[in-house]
PDB file of C-alpha atoms in Angstrom:
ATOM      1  CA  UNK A 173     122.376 -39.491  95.246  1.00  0.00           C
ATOM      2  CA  UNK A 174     119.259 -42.100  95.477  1.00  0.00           C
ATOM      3  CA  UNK A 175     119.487 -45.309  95.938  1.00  0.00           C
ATOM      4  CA  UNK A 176     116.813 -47.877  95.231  1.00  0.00           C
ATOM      5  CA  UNK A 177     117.012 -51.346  96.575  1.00  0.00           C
ATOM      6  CA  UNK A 178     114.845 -54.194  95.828  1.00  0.00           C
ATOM      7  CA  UNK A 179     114.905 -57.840  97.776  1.00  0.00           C
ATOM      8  CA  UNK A 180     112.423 -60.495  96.482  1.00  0.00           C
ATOM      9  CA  UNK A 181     110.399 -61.119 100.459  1.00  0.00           C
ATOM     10  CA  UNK A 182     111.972 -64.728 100.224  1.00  0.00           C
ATOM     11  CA  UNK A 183     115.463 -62.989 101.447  1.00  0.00           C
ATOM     12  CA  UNK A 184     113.217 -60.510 104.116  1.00  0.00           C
ATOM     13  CA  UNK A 185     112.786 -61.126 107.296  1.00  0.00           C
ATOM     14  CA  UNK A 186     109.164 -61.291 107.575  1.00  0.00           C
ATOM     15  CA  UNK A 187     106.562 -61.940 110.860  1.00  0.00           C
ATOM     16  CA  UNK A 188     104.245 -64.925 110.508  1.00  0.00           C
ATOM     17  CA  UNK A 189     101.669 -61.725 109.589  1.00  0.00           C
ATOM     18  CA  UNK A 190     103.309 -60.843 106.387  1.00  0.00           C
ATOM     19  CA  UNK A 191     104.125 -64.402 105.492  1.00  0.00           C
ATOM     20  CA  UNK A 192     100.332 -65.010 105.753  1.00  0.00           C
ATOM     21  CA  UNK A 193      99.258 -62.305 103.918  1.00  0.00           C
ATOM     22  CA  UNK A 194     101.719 -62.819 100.845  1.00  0.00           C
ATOM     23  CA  UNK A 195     101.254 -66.928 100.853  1.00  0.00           C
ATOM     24  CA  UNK A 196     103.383 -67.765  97.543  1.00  0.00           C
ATOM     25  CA  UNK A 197     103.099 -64.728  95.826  1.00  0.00           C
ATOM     26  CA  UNK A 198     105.926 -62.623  94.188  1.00  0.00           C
ATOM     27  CA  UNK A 199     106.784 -59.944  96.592  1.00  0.00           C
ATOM     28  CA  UNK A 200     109.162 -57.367  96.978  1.00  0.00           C
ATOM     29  CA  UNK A 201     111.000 -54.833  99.312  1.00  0.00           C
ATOM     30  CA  UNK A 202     111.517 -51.414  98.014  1.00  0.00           C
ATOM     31  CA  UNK A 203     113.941 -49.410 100.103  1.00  0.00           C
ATOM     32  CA  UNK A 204     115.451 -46.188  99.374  1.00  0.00           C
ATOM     33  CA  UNK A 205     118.393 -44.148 100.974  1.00  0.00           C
ATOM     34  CA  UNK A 206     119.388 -40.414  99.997  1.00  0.00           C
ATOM     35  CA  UNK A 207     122.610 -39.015 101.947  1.00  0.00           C
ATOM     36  CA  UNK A 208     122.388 -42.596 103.624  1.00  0.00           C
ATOM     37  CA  UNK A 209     119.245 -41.793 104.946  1.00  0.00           C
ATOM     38  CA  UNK A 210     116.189 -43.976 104.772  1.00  0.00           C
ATOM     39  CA  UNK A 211     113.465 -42.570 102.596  1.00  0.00           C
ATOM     40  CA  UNK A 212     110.008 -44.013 102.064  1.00  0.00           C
ATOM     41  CA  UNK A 213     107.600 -40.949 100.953  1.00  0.00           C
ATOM     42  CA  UNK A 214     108.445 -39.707  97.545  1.00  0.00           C
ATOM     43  CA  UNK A 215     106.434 -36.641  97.732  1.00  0.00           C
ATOM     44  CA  UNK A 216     104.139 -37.767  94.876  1.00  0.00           C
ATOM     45  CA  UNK A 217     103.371 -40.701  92.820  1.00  0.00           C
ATOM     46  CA  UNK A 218     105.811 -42.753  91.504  1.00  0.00           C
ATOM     47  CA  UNK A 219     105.745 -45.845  89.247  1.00  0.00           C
ATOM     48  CA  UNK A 220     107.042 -49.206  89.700  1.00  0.00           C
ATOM     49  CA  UNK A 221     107.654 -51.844  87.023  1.00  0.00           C
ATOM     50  CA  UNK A 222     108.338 -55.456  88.254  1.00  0.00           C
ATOM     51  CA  UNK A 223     108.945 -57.996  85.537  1.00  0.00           C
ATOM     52  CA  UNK A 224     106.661 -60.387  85.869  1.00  0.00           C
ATOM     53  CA  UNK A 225     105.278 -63.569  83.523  1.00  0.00           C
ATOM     54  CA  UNK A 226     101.453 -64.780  83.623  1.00  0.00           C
ATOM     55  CA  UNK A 227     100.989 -68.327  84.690  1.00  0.00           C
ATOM     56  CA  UNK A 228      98.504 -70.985  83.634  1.00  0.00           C
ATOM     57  CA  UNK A 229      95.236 -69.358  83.158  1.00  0.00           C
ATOM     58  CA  UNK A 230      95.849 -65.630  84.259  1.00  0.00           C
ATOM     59  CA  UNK A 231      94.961 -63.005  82.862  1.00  0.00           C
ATOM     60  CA  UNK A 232      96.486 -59.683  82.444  1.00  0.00           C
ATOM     61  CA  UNK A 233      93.506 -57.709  83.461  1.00  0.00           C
ATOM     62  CA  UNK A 234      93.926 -59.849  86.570  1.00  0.00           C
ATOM     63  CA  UNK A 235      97.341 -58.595  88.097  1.00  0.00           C
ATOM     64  CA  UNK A 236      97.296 -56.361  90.796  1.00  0.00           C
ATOM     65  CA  UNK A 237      99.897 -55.132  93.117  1.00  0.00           C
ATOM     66  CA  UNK A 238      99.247 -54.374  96.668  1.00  0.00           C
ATOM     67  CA  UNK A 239     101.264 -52.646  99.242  1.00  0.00           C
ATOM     68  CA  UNK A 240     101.186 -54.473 101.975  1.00  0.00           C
ATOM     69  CA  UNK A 241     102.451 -53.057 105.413  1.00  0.00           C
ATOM     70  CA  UNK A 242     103.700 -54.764 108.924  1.00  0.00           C
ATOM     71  CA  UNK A 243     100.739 -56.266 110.366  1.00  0.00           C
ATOM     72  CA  UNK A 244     100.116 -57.907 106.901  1.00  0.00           C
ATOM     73  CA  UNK A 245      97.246 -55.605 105.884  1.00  0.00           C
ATOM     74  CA  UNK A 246      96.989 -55.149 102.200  1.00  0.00           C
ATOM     75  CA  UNK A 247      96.148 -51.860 100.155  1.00  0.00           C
ATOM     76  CA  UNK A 248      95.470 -52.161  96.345  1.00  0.00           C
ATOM     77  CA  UNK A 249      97.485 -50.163  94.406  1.00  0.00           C
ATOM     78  CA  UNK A 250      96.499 -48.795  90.649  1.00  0.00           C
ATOM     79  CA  UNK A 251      97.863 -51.439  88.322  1.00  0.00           C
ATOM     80  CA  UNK A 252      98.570 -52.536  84.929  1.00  0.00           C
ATOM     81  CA  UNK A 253     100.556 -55.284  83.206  1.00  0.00           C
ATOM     82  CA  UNK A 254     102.304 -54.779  79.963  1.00  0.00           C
ATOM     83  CA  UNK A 255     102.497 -57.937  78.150  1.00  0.00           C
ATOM     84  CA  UNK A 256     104.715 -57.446  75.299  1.00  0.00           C
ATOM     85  CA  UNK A 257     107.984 -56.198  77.994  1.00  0.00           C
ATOM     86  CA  UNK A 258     106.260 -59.084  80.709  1.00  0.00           C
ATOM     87  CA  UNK A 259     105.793 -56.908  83.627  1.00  0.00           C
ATOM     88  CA  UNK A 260     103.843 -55.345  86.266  1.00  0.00           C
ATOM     89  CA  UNK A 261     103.146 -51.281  86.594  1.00  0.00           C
ATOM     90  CA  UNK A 262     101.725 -49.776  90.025  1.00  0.00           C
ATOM     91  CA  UNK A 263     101.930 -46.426  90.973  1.00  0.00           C
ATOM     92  CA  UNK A 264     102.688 -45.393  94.694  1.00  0.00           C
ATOM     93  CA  UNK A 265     103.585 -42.685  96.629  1.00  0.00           C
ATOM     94  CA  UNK A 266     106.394 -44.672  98.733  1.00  0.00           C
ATOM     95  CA  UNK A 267     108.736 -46.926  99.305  1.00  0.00           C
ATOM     96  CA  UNK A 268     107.593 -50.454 100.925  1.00  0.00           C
ATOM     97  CA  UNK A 269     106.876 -54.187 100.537  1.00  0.00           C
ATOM     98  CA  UNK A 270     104.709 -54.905  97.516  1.00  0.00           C
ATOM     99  CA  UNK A 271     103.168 -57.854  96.759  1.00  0.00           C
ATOM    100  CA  UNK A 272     102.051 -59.100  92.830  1.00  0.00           C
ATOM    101  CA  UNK A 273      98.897 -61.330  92.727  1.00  0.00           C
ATOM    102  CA  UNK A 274      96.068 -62.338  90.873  1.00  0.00           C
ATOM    103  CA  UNK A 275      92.387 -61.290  91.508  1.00  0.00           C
ATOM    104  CA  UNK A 276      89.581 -63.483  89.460  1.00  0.00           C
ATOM    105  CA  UNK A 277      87.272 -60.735  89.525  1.00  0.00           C
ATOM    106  CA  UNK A 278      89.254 -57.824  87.619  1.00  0.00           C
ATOM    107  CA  UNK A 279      90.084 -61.042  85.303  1.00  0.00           C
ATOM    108  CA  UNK A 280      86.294 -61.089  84.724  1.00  0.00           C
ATOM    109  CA  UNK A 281      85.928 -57.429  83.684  1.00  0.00           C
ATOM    110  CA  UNK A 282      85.898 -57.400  79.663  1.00  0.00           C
ATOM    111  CA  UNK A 283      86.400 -53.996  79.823  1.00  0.00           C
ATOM    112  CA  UNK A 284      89.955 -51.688  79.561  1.00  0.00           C
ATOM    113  CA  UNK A 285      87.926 -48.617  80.465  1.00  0.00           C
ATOM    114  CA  UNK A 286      86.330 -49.947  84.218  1.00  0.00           C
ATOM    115  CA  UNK A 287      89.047 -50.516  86.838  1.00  0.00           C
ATOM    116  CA  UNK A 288      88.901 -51.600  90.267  1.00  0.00           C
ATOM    117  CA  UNK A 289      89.949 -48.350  91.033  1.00  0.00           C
ATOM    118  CA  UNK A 290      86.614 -46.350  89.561  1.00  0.00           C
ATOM    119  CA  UNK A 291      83.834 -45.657  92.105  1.00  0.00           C
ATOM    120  CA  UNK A 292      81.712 -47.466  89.601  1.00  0.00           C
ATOM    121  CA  UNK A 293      83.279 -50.982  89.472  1.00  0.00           C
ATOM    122  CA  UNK A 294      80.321 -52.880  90.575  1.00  0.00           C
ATOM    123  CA  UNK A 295      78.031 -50.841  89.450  1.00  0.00           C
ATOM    124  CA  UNK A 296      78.955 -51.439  86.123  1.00  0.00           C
ATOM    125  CA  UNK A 297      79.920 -55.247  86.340  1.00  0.00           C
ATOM    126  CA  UNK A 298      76.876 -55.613  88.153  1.00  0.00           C
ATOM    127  CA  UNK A 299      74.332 -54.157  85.496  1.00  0.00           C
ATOM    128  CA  UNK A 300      76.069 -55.732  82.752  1.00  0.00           C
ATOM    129  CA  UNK A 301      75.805 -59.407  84.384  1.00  0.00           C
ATOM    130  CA  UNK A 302      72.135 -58.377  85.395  1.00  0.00           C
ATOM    131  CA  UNK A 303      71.654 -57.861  81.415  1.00  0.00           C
ATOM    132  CA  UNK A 304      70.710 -54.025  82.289  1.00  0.00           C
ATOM    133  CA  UNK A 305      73.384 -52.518  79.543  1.00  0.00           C
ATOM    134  CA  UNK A 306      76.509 -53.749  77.920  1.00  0.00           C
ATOM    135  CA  UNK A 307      79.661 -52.256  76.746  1.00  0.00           C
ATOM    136  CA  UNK A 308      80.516 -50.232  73.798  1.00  0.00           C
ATOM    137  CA  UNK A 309      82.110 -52.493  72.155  1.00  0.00           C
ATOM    138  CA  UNK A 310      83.662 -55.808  73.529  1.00  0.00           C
ATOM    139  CA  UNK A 311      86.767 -54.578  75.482  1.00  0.00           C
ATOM    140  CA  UNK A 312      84.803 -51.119  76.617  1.00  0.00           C
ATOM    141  CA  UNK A 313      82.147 -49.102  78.536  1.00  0.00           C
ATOM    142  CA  UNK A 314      82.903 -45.885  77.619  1.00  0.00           C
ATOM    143  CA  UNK A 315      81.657 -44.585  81.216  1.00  0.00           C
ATOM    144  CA  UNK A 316      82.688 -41.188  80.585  1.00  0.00           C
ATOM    145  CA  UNK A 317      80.553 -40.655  77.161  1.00  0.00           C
ATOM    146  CA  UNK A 318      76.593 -38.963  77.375  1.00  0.00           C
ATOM    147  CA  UNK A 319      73.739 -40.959  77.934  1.00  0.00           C
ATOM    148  CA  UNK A 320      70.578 -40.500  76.042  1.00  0.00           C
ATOM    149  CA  UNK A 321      67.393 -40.040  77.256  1.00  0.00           C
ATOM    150  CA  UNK A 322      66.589 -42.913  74.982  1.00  0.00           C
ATOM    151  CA  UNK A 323      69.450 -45.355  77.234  1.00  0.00           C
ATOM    152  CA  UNK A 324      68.649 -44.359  80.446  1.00  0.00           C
ATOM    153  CA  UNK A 325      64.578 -45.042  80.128  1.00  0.00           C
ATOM    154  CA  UNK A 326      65.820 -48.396  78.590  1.00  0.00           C
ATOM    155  CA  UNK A 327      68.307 -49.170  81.379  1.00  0.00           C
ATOM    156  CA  UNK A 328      65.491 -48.540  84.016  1.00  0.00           C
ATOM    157  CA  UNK A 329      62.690 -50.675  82.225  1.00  0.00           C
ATOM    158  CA  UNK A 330      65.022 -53.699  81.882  1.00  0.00           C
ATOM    159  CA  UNK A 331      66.303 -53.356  85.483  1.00  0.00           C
ATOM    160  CA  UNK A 332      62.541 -53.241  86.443  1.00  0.00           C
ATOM    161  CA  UNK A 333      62.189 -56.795  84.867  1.00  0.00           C
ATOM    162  CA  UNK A 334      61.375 -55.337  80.906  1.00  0.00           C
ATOM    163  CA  UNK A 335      57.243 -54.939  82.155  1.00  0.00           C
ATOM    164  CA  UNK A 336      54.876 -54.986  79.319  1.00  0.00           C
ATOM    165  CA  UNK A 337      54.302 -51.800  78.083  1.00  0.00           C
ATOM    166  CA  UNK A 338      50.562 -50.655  79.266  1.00  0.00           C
ATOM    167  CA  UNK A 339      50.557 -47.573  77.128  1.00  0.00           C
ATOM    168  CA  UNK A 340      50.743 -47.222  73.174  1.00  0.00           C
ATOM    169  CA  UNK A 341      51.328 -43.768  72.678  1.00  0.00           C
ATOM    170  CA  UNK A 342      54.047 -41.675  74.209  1.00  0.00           C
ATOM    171  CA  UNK A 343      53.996 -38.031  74.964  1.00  0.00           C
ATOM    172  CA  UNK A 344      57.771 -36.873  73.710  1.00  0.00           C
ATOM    173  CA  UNK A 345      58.496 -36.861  70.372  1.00  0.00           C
ATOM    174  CA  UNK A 346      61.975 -38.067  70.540  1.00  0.00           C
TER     175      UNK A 346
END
């Protein structure tokens, strides 16, 4: 048998460290016991779900859960909120205290596609506030579709400023 418990931090004992790092957000101590035994590795990724409910002006592209160990360092942890059951999805590969917060920035990023987890984050953010490219659509970036010739020569000349052109005719056909 397994055995999953889960305390909300305020009924933890926590070190001025953790308190710090968790301030007044939503936190919570996985533990789990097999044979009575303490287990904290699962051997491969798990998922968590945490009911959880927005406040004031959050967003769900927002939420983010981070594992967060004794000394009250945090580690981001791949996250998603499903708003129709209110709750908070991570996926770890143990057993630990997790905190729930907010971060402005993913609440800034219009698109479902980009996550704080891809390499290119601010890459993308980045050349989309610099008015270098734009999304697909509204909500994505499609960042694993082909690029044209066409884009990329575009995406250069506007990050070099959009120069005046200072030849008329063009050597490629396409």
């Amino acid at each position: 048998d397994i055995t999953v418990s889960i305390e909300s931090h305020e009924n933890v004992n926590l070190t001025s460290a953790l308190k710090k790092a968790l301030g007044d957000r939503p936190a919570d101590d996985i533990n789990g016991t097999s044979g009575g035994k303490h287990i904290s590795d699962m051997g491969g990724k798990i998922t968590v779900h945490a009911p959880y409910v927005l406040k004031g002006d959050e967003k769900a592209r927002g939420i983010v859960a981070w594992y967060v160990d004794d000394n009250g360092n945090k580690e981001r942890c791949e996250t998603s909120y499903d708003p129709i059951k209110k709750r908070v999805n991570w996926k770890t590969d143990h057993l630990s205290l997790y905190m729930i917060d907010y971060d402005e920035t993913l609440a800034n990023n219009p698109f479902t596609d980009v996550t704080m987890d891809n390499y290119y984050f601010d890459a993308v953010l980045w050349a989309v506030d610099e008015g270098i490219t734009n999304g697909t659509s509204e909500t994505t970036f499609s960042p694993d579709a082909s690029c044209t010739r066409a884009q990329m020569v575009t995406f250069l000349w506007r990050a070099a400023g959009s120069p005046k052109a200072s030849v008329s005719t063009c050597a490629f056909t396409d």
